[in-house]
């Protein structure tokens, strides 16, 4: 009996060692998978309705470009938390229209924000005034961006600001809305040889000025976030020819009353042979890059 008991104990010990080794190997594999994921730049164009919001994640840090509108606040918060966001290292507001600034009130309440950038343009709206008050009250670092500025995100990801110029862009459109749109921050996010051009709501007047700067290589990008939700006021053929995107993302709401994206924009993108993704049809669109290639995943 003693011999059998000893043999049983030995067998059990052997099984335990095998299980322990398997667990350690599994954990190591999971760790490598998590490390590999952290080393990739993830850009999520969030489905927040007729608005803009894009989350960048790299090496455990989080950057948000635009924040959606007021109606999309619950969806914005939910989607950020689903992505594991507790702290926003950087928030960039392209311009102070409600469909780009509208989610900030919820972000101030729900997340720790380290740094805020915008285009320096003021607004008379209560939303904007509350935004300014919260920055001061929470003592959040703030900077207005101009052409030539650079944001280094998590060490390896660089956001090059191409627009607006320091002197502003107020004279570029007749309407007040157009002036605000044309003051949008236009920036190119670069990671290795991969890049995404974010255009806010910049319209053709701003696009023409960007082309006249004579630095068309600055506009060339792997992926384009199409301007102004796919409106015909943006994405001129000449501008698209300079960008030459392999893929384009249009952030717009299903059945929106503006008719976005406009057919002319879709046709122009087709001529560039760009793959087109739309949040109204595809839901949240995730672009993941290792600094060379990239993949695109649709929510639906």
mmCIF file of C-alpha atoms in Angstrom:
data_model
loop_
_atom_site.group_PDB
_atom_site.id
_atom_site.type_symbol
_atom_site.label_atom_id
_atom_site.label_comp_id
_atom_site.label_asym_id
_atom_site.label_seq_id
_atom_site.Cartn_x
_atom_site.Cartn_y
_atom_site.Cartn_z
ATOM 1 C CA UNK A 1 0.000 0.000 0.000
ATOM 2 C CA UNK A 2 2.811 2.363 0.913
ATOM 3 C CA UNK A 3 4.454 1.699 -2.452
ATOM 4 C CA UNK A 4 1.215 2.409 -4.295
ATOM 5 C CA UNK A 5 0.642 5.631 -2.325
ATOM 6 C CA UNK A 6 4.154 6.828 -3.060
ATOM 7 C CA UNK A 7 3.711 6.050 -6.753
ATOM 8 C CA UNK A 8 0.401 7.919 -6.761
ATOM 9 C CA UNK A 9 1.994 10.937 -5.088
ATOM 10 C CA UNK A 10 4.797 10.888 -7.643
ATOM 11 C CA UNK A 11 2.321 10.693 -10.530
ATOM 12 C CA UNK A 12 0.246 13.547 -9.106
ATOM 13 C CA UNK A 13 3.342 15.663 -8.618
ATOM 14 C CA UNK A 14 4.325 14.979 -12.212
ATOM 15 C CA UNK A 15 0.888 16.024 -13.450
ATOM 16 C CA UNK A 16 1.062 19.213 -11.395
ATOM 17 C CA UNK A 17 4.458 20.044 -12.863
ATOM 18 C CA UNK A 18 3.151 19.468 -16.375
ATOM 19 C CA UNK A 19 0.114 21.673 -15.705
ATOM 20 C CA UNK A 20 2.308 24.377 -14.173
ATOM 21 C CA UNK A 21 4.628 24.321 -17.173
ATOM 22 C CA UNK A 22 1.661 24.539 -19.540
ATOM 23 C CA UNK A 23 0.246 27.503 -17.608
ATOM 24 C CA UNK A 24 3.598 29.288 -17.693
ATOM 25 C CA UNK A 25 3.931 28.726 -21.427
ATOM 26 C CA UNK A 26 0.372 29.967 -21.976
ATOM 27 C CA UNK A 27 1.010 33.060 -19.862
ATOM 28 C CA UNK A 28 4.231 33.751 -21.740
ATOM 29 C CA UNK A 29 2.393 33.419 -25.033
ATOM 30 C CA UNK A 30 -0.337 35.778 -23.852
ATOM 31 C CA UNK A 31 2.295 38.227 -22.691
ATOM 32 C CA UNK A 32 3.998 38.176 -26.065
ATOM 33 C CA UNK A 33 0.630 38.700 -27.742
ATOM 34 C CA UNK A 34 -0.142 41.664 -25.488
ATOM 35 C CA UNK A 35 3.333 43.094 -26.077
ATOM 36 C CA UNK A 36 2.947 42.721 -29.841
ATOM 37 C CA UNK A 37 -0.431 44.457 -29.713
ATOM 38 C CA UNK A 38 1.014 47.309 -27.640
ATOM 39 C CA UNK A 39 3.768 47.770 -30.243
ATOM 40 C CA UNK A 40 1.174 48.344 -32.968
ATOM 41 C CA UNK A 41 -0.546 51.650 -33.575
ATOM 42 C CA UNK A 42 -4.294 51.192 -33.317
ATOM 43 C CA UNK A 43 -6.584 53.884 -34.696
ATOM 44 C CA UNK A 44 -10.294 53.460 -34.049
ATOM 45 C CA UNK A 45 -12.663 55.723 -35.975
ATOM 46 C CA UNK A 46 -15.511 55.551 -33.499
ATOM 47 C CA UNK A 47 -19.119 55.264 -34.590
ATOM 48 C CA UNK A 48 -20.573 58.284 -32.777
ATOM 49 C CA UNK A 49 -23.239 59.248 -35.304
ATOM 50 C CA UNK A 50 -23.040 62.423 -37.392
ATOM 51 C CA UNK A 51 -19.777 63.523 -35.803
ATOM 52 C CA UNK A 52 -16.043 62.842 -35.571
ATOM 53 C CA UNK A 53 -14.056 60.946 -32.931
ATOM 54 C CA UNK A 54 -10.907 58.869 -33.482
ATOM 55 C CA UNK A 55 -9.005 57.025 -30.754
ATOM 56 C CA UNK A 56 -5.288 56.336 -31.174
ATOM 57 C CA UNK A 57 -3.687 53.703 -28.931
ATOM 58 C CA UNK A 58 -0.002 52.856 -28.713
ATOM 59 C CA UNK A 59 2.173 51.433 -25.930
ATOM 60 C CA UNK A 60 -0.622 51.805 -23.400
ATOM 61 C CA UNK A 61 -1.226 55.483 -24.163
ATOM 62 C CA UNK A 62 -4.393 56.990 -25.590
ATOM 63 C CA UNK A 63 -4.978 59.982 -27.853
ATOM 64 C CA UNK A 64 -8.401 61.196 -28.970
ATOM 65 C CA UNK A 65 -8.879 63.378 -32.037
ATOM 66 C CA UNK A 66 -12.286 65.083 -31.751
ATOM 67 C CA UNK A 67 -15.003 63.964 -29.372
ATOM 68 C CA UNK A 68 -18.293 63.623 -31.239
ATOM 69 C CA UNK A 69 -21.435 65.589 -30.417
ATOM 70 C CA UNK A 70 -23.721 65.959 -27.405
ATOM 71 C CA UNK A 71 -26.086 63.156 -28.434
ATOM 72 C CA UNK A 72 -23.164 60.782 -28.884
ATOM 73 C CA UNK A 73 -21.703 61.253 -25.395
ATOM 74 C CA UNK A 74 -22.968 57.930 -23.961
ATOM 75 C CA UNK A 75 -21.684 56.012 -26.998
ATOM 76 C CA UNK A 76 -18.327 57.805 -26.815
ATOM 77 C CA UNK A 77 -17.803 56.988 -23.137
ATOM 78 C CA UNK A 78 -18.914 53.383 -23.624
ATOM 79 C CA UNK A 79 -16.601 52.830 -26.584
ATOM 80 C CA UNK A 80 -13.617 54.369 -24.824
ATOM 81 C CA UNK A 81 -14.147 52.182 -21.770
ATOM 82 C CA UNK A 82 -14.528 49.119 -23.999
ATOM 83 C CA UNK A 83 -11.074 49.960 -25.357
ATOM 84 C CA UNK A 84 -9.656 50.029 -21.833
ATOM 85 C CA UNK A 85 -9.270 53.797 -21.625
ATOM 86 C CA UNK A 86 -9.083 55.369 -18.168
ATOM 87 C CA UNK A 87 -6.676 58.195 -18.938
ATOM 88 C CA UNK A 88 -6.541 60.276 -22.106
ATOM 89 C CA UNK A 89 -2.937 61.312 -22.581
ATOM 90 C CA UNK A 90 -3.843 63.665 -25.430
ATOM 91 C CA UNK A 91 -7.105 65.181 -26.655
ATOM 92 C CA UNK A 92 -7.030 67.180 -29.888
ATOM 93 C CA UNK A 93 -10.056 69.244 -30.944
ATOM 94 C CA UNK A 94 -9.874 70.138 -34.632
ATOM 95 C CA UNK A 95 -12.278 73.087 -34.301
ATOM 96 C CA UNK A 96 -15.025 74.196 -31.886
ATOM 97 C CA UNK A 97 -18.136 72.998 -33.736
ATOM 98 C CA UNK A 98 -20.489 70.887 -31.634
ATOM 99 C CA UNK A 99 -20.001 67.681 -33.637
ATOM 100 C CA UNK A 100 -16.295 67.719 -32.761
ATOM 101 C CA UNK A 101 -16.284 69.359 -29.324
ATOM 102 C CA UNK A 102 -19.603 67.989 -28.044
ATOM 103 C CA UNK A 103 -18.260 65.010 -26.086
ATOM 104 C CA UNK A 104 -15.822 66.994 -23.947
ATOM 105 C CA UNK A 105 -18.207 67.513 -21.017
ATOM 106 C CA UNK A 106 -18.518 63.742 -20.576
ATOM 107 C CA UNK A 107 -14.763 63.258 -20.931
ATOM 108 C CA UNK A 108 -14.061 65.821 -18.214
ATOM 109 C CA UNK A 109 -16.380 63.868 -15.894
ATOM 110 C CA UNK A 110 -15.359 60.314 -16.778
ATOM 111 C CA UNK A 111 -11.629 60.385 -17.598
ATOM 112 C CA UNK A 112 -8.347 61.859 -16.470
ATOM 113 C CA UNK A 113 -7.069 64.138 -19.244
ATOM 114 C CA UNK A 114 -3.401 65.106 -19.342
ATOM 115 C CA UNK A 115 -3.098 67.391 -22.374
ATOM 116 C CA UNK A 116 -5.515 69.252 -24.651
ATOM 117 C CA UNK A 117 -4.757 70.789 -28.034
ATOM 118 C CA UNK A 118 -7.066 72.733 -30.324
ATOM 119 C CA UNK A 119 -6.860 75.280 -33.140
ATOM 120 C CA UNK A 120 -7.008 78.290 -30.819
ATOM 121 C CA UNK A 121 -10.296 79.450 -32.298
ATOM 122 C CA UNK A 122 -12.808 80.814 -29.823
ATOM 123 C CA UNK A 123 -16.572 80.407 -29.900
ATOM 124 C CA UNK A 124 -19.471 82.178 -28.223
ATOM 125 C CA UNK A 125 -21.349 78.942 -27.495
ATOM 126 C CA UNK A 126 -22.032 77.771 -23.950
ATOM 127 C CA UNK A 127 -20.399 74.460 -24.877
ATOM 128 C CA UNK A 128 -17.125 76.178 -25.719
ATOM 129 C CA UNK A 129 -17.228 78.389 -22.627
ATOM 130 C CA UNK A 130 -17.712 75.332 -20.404
ATOM 131 C CA UNK A 131 -14.835 73.628 -22.213
ATOM 132 C CA UNK A 132 -12.512 76.534 -21.405
ATOM 133 C CA UNK A 133 -13.696 76.647 -17.783
ATOM 134 C CA UNK A 134 -13.063 72.927 -17.300
ATOM 135 C CA UNK A 135 -9.537 73.177 -18.691
ATOM 136 C CA UNK A 136 -8.776 75.918 -16.165
ATOM 137 C CA UNK A 137 -10.623 74.282 -13.261
ATOM 138 C CA UNK A 138 -8.913 70.929 -13.755
ATOM 139 C CA UNK A 139 -5.549 72.581 -14.512
ATOM 140 C CA UNK A 140 -5.109 70.593 -17.721
ATOM 141 C CA UNK A 141 -2.122 71.455 -19.884
ATOM 142 C CA UNK A 142 -3.314 73.282 -23.019
ATOM 143 C CA UNK A 143 -1.817 74.531 -26.283
ATOM 144 C CA UNK A 144 -3.258 76.060 -29.460
ATOM 145 C CA UNK A 145 -1.773 74.474 -32.576
ATOM 146 C CA UNK A 146 -0.426 76.142 -35.694
ATOM 147 C CA UNK A 147 1.243 74.956 -38.865
ATOM 148 C CA UNK A 148 4.687 73.545 -38.107
ATOM 149 C CA UNK A 149 3.852 72.278 -34.620
ATOM 150 C CA UNK A 150 4.546 68.659 -33.764
ATOM 151 C CA UNK A 151 3.021 66.312 -31.188
ATOM 152 C CA UNK A 152 5.071 63.262 -30.215
ATOM 153 C CA UNK A 153 2.746 60.545 -28.935
ATOM 154 C CA UNK A 154 4.123 57.593 -26.948
ATOM 155 C CA UNK A 155 7.607 58.146 -28.330
ATOM 156 C CA UNK A 156 7.282 56.740 -31.858
ATOM 157 C CA UNK A 157 4.086 58.268 -33.231
ATOM 158 C CA UNK A 158 4.427 61.820 -34.534
ATOM 159 C CA UNK A 159 1.567 64.171 -35.352
ATOM 160 C CA UNK A 160 2.707 66.875 -37.800
ATOM 161 C CA UNK A 161 0.415 69.921 -37.844
ATOM 162 C CA UNK A 162 -0.054 71.215 -41.402
ATOM 163 C CA UNK A 163 -2.896 73.683 -40.764
ATOM 164 C CA UNK A 164 -4.015 76.299 -39.691
ATOM 165 C CA UNK A 165 -1.382 78.990 -40.218
ATOM 166 C CA UNK A 166 -0.529 81.239 -37.295
ATOM 167 C CA UNK A 167 -2.319 84.163 -38.958
ATOM 168 C CA UNK A 168 -5.556 82.179 -39.123
ATOM 169 C CA UNK A 169 -7.853 81.349 -42.003
ATOM 170 C CA UNK A 170 -10.806 83.634 -41.326
ATOM 171 C CA UNK A 171 -10.885 85.165 -44.813
ATOM 172 C CA UNK A 172 -11.216 81.877 -46.660
ATOM 173 C CA UNK A 173 -14.991 81.534 -46.734
ATOM 174 C CA UNK A 174 -17.970 83.837 -46.674
ATOM 175 C CA UNK A 175 -20.062 82.034 -44.061
ATOM 176 C CA UNK A 176 -19.138 81.888 -40.382
ATOM 177 C CA UNK A 177 -19.486 78.106 -40.454
ATOM 178 C CA UNK A 178 -17.112 77.928 -43.412
ATOM 179 C CA UNK A 179 -14.558 80.110 -41.633
ATOM 180 C CA UNK A 180 -14.632 77.813 -38.623
ATOM 181 C CA UNK A 181 -14.345 74.699 -40.775
ATOM 182 C CA UNK A 182 -11.402 76.125 -42.695
ATOM 183 C CA UNK A 183 -9.600 76.808 -39.433
ATOM 184 C CA UNK A 184 -9.689 73.075 -38.607
ATOM 185 C CA UNK A 185 -6.476 71.435 -37.507
ATOM 186 C CA UNK A 186 -5.128 69.349 -40.380
ATOM 187 C CA UNK A 187 -2.466 66.943 -39.163
ATOM 188 C CA UNK A 188 -0.609 63.918 -40.432
ATOM 189 C CA UNK A 189 -0.007 61.128 -37.933
ATOM 190 C CA UNK A 190 3.104 59.157 -38.910
ATOM 191 C CA UNK A 191 4.322 55.816 -37.579
ATOM 192 C CA UNK A 192 7.208 54.369 -39.529
ATOM 193 C CA UNK A 193 6.229 54.430 -43.198
ATOM 194 C CA UNK A 194 2.508 54.388 -42.319
ATOM 195 C CA UNK A 195 0.490 57.604 -42.007
ATOM 196 C CA UNK A 196 -3.038 58.953 -41.571
ATOM 197 C CA UNK A 197 -4.098 62.441 -42.623
ATOM 198 C CA UNK A 198 -6.758 63.968 -40.350
ATOM 199 C CA UNK A 199 -8.559 66.935 -41.892
ATOM 200 C CA UNK A 200 -11.319 67.912 -39.459
ATOM 201 C CA UNK A 201 -13.910 69.845 -41.477
ATOM 202 C CA UNK A 202 -11.377 71.672 -43.672
ATOM 203 C CA UNK A 203 -13.048 72.718 -46.917
ATOM 204 C CA UNK A 204 -11.759 73.322 -50.423
ATOM 205 C CA UNK A 205 -10.465 76.803 -49.593
ATOM 206 C CA UNK A 206 -8.139 75.360 -46.951
ATOM 207 C CA UNK A 207 -7.240 72.449 -49.229
ATOM 208 C CA UNK A 208 -6.205 74.902 -51.954
ATOM 209 C CA UNK A 209 -3.980 76.775 -49.520
ATOM 210 C CA UNK A 210 -2.372 73.527 -48.388
ATOM 211 C CA UNK A 211 -1.624 72.688 -52.019
ATOM 212 C CA UNK A 212 -0.141 76.151 -52.595
ATOM 213 C CA UNK A 213 2.339 75.681 -49.781
ATOM 214 C CA UNK A 214 4.388 73.700 -52.277
ATOM 215 C CA UNK A 215 4.964 70.769 -49.905
ATOM 216 C CA UNK A 216 2.711 68.167 -51.469
ATOM 217 C CA UNK A 217 4.761 65.343 -49.953
ATOM 218 C CA UNK A 218 3.501 66.473 -46.546
ATOM 219 C CA UNK A 219 -0.038 65.631 -47.683
ATOM 220 C CA UNK A 220 0.744 62.153 -49.021
ATOM 221 C CA UNK A 221 -0.760 59.621 -46.612
ATOM 222 C CA UNK A 222 -1.625 55.943 -46.435
ATOM 223 C CA UNK A 223 -5.093 56.619 -45.009
ATOM 224 C CA UNK A 224 -7.248 59.747 -45.269
ATOM 225 C CA UNK A 225 -9.909 60.779 -42.801
ATOM 226 C CA UNK A 226 -12.111 62.493 -45.374
ATOM 227 C CA UNK A 227 -12.917 66.117 -44.602
ATOM 228 C CA UNK A 228 -16.274 67.372 -43.355
ATOM 229 C CA UNK A 229 -17.932 63.948 -43.094
ATOM 230 C CA UNK A 230 -17.762 63.365 -46.842
ATOM 231 C CA UNK A 231 -19.289 66.691 -47.859
ATOM 232 C CA UNK A 232 -18.750 67.975 -51.399
ATOM 233 C CA UNK A 233 -17.318 71.133 -49.793
ATOM 234 C CA UNK A 234 -14.169 69.072 -49.100
ATOM 235 C CA UNK A 235 -12.058 66.364 -50.758
ATOM 236 C CA UNK A 236 -11.459 68.173 -54.042
ATOM 237 C CA UNK A 237 -9.939 66.058 -56.841
ATOM 238 C CA UNK A 238 -6.693 68.067 -56.697
ATOM 239 C CA UNK A 239 -6.392 67.533 -52.958
ATOM 240 C CA UNK A 240 -7.079 63.803 -53.243
ATOM 241 C CA UNK A 241 -4.490 63.559 -56.014
ATOM 242 C CA UNK A 242 -1.908 65.030 -53.620
ATOM 243 C CA UNK A 243 -2.884 62.743 -50.729
ATOM 244 C CA UNK A 244 -3.220 59.617 -52.906
ATOM 245 C CA UNK A 245 -4.700 57.532 -50.073
ATOM 246 C CA UNK A 246 -4.867 53.768 -50.214
ATOM 247 C CA UNK A 247 -7.902 53.934 -47.918
ATOM 248 C CA UNK A 248 -10.321 56.644 -46.813
ATOM 249 C CA UNK A 249 -12.557 56.786 -43.757
ATOM 250 C CA UNK A 250 -15.745 58.848 -43.729
ATOM 251 C CA UNK A 251 -17.277 59.575 -40.337
ATOM 252 C CA UNK A 252 -21.001 60.242 -40.729
ATOM 253 C CA UNK A 253 -24.340 59.253 -39.249
ATOM 254 C CA UNK A 254 -26.761 56.759 -40.769
ATOM 255 C CA UNK A 255 -29.555 58.491 -42.680
ATOM 256 C CA UNK A 256 -28.184 61.955 -41.904
ATOM 257 C CA UNK A 257 -30.148 64.911 -43.265
ATOM 258 C CA UNK A 258 -27.122 66.346 -45.105
ATOM 259 C CA UNK A 259 -26.841 63.481 -47.555
ATOM 260 C CA UNK A 260 -23.270 62.743 -46.437
ATOM 261 C CA UNK A 261 -21.219 61.309 -47.964
ATOM 262 C CA UNK A 262 -21.931 63.116 -51.198
ATOM 263 C CA UNK A 263 -21.752 61.118 -54.422
ATOM 264 C CA UNK A 264 -19.120 63.450 -55.893
ATOM 265 C CA UNK A 265 -16.732 62.635 -53.047
ATOM 266 C CA UNK A 266 -17.288 58.891 -53.393
ATOM 267 C CA UNK A 267 -16.636 59.172 -57.129
ATOM 268 C CA UNK A 268 -13.435 61.161 -56.559
ATOM 269 C CA UNK A 269 -12.184 58.590 -54.044
ATOM 270 C CA UNK A 270 -13.019 55.786 -56.455
ATOM 271 C CA UNK A 271 -10.890 57.494 -59.115
ATOM 272 C CA UNK A 272 -8.002 57.381 -56.639
ATOM 273 C CA UNK A 273 -8.680 53.649 -56.184
ATOM 274 C CA UNK A 274 -8.991 54.189 -52.451
ATOM 275 C CA UNK A 275 -10.845 51.657 -50.337
ATOM 276 C CA UNK A 276 -13.697 53.579 -48.698
ATOM 277 C CA UNK A 277 -14.951 52.871 -45.179
ATOM 278 C CA UNK A 278 -17.948 54.611 -43.592
ATOM 279 C CA UNK A 279 -19.022 54.642 -39.974
ATOM 280 C CA UNK A 280 -22.695 54.910 -40.996
ATOM 281 C CA UNK A 281 -22.464 51.491 -42.662
ATOM 282 C CA UNK A 282 -19.424 49.847 -41.109
ATOM 283 C CA UNK A 283 -19.713 51.006 -37.494
ATOM 284 C CA UNK A 284 -16.429 51.626 -35.708
ATOM 285 C CA UNK A 285 -13.514 51.198 -38.117
ATOM 286 C CA UNK A 286 -10.179 50.030 -36.702
ATOM 287 C CA UNK A 287 -6.902 50.553 -38.542
ATOM 288 C CA UNK A 288 -3.890 48.734 -37.069
ATOM 289 C CA UNK A 289 -0.300 49.214 -38.254
ATOM 290 C CA UNK A 290 3.130 47.911 -37.301
ATOM 291 C CA UNK A 291 4.728 50.941 -38.940
ATOM 292 C CA UNK A 292 4.857 49.316 -42.362
ATOM 293 C CA UNK A 293 1.711 47.450 -43.377
ATOM 294 C CA UNK A 294 -1.784 47.874 -41.976
ATOM 295 C CA UNK A 295 -5.100 46.105 -41.584
ATOM 296 C CA UNK A 296 -8.633 47.486 -41.477
ATOM 297 C CA UNK A 297 -11.402 45.889 -39.423
ATOM 298 C CA UNK A 298 -15.066 46.891 -39.565
ATOM 299 C CA UNK A 299 -17.492 46.552 -36.673
ATOM 300 C CA UNK A 300 -20.244 45.321 -38.990
#
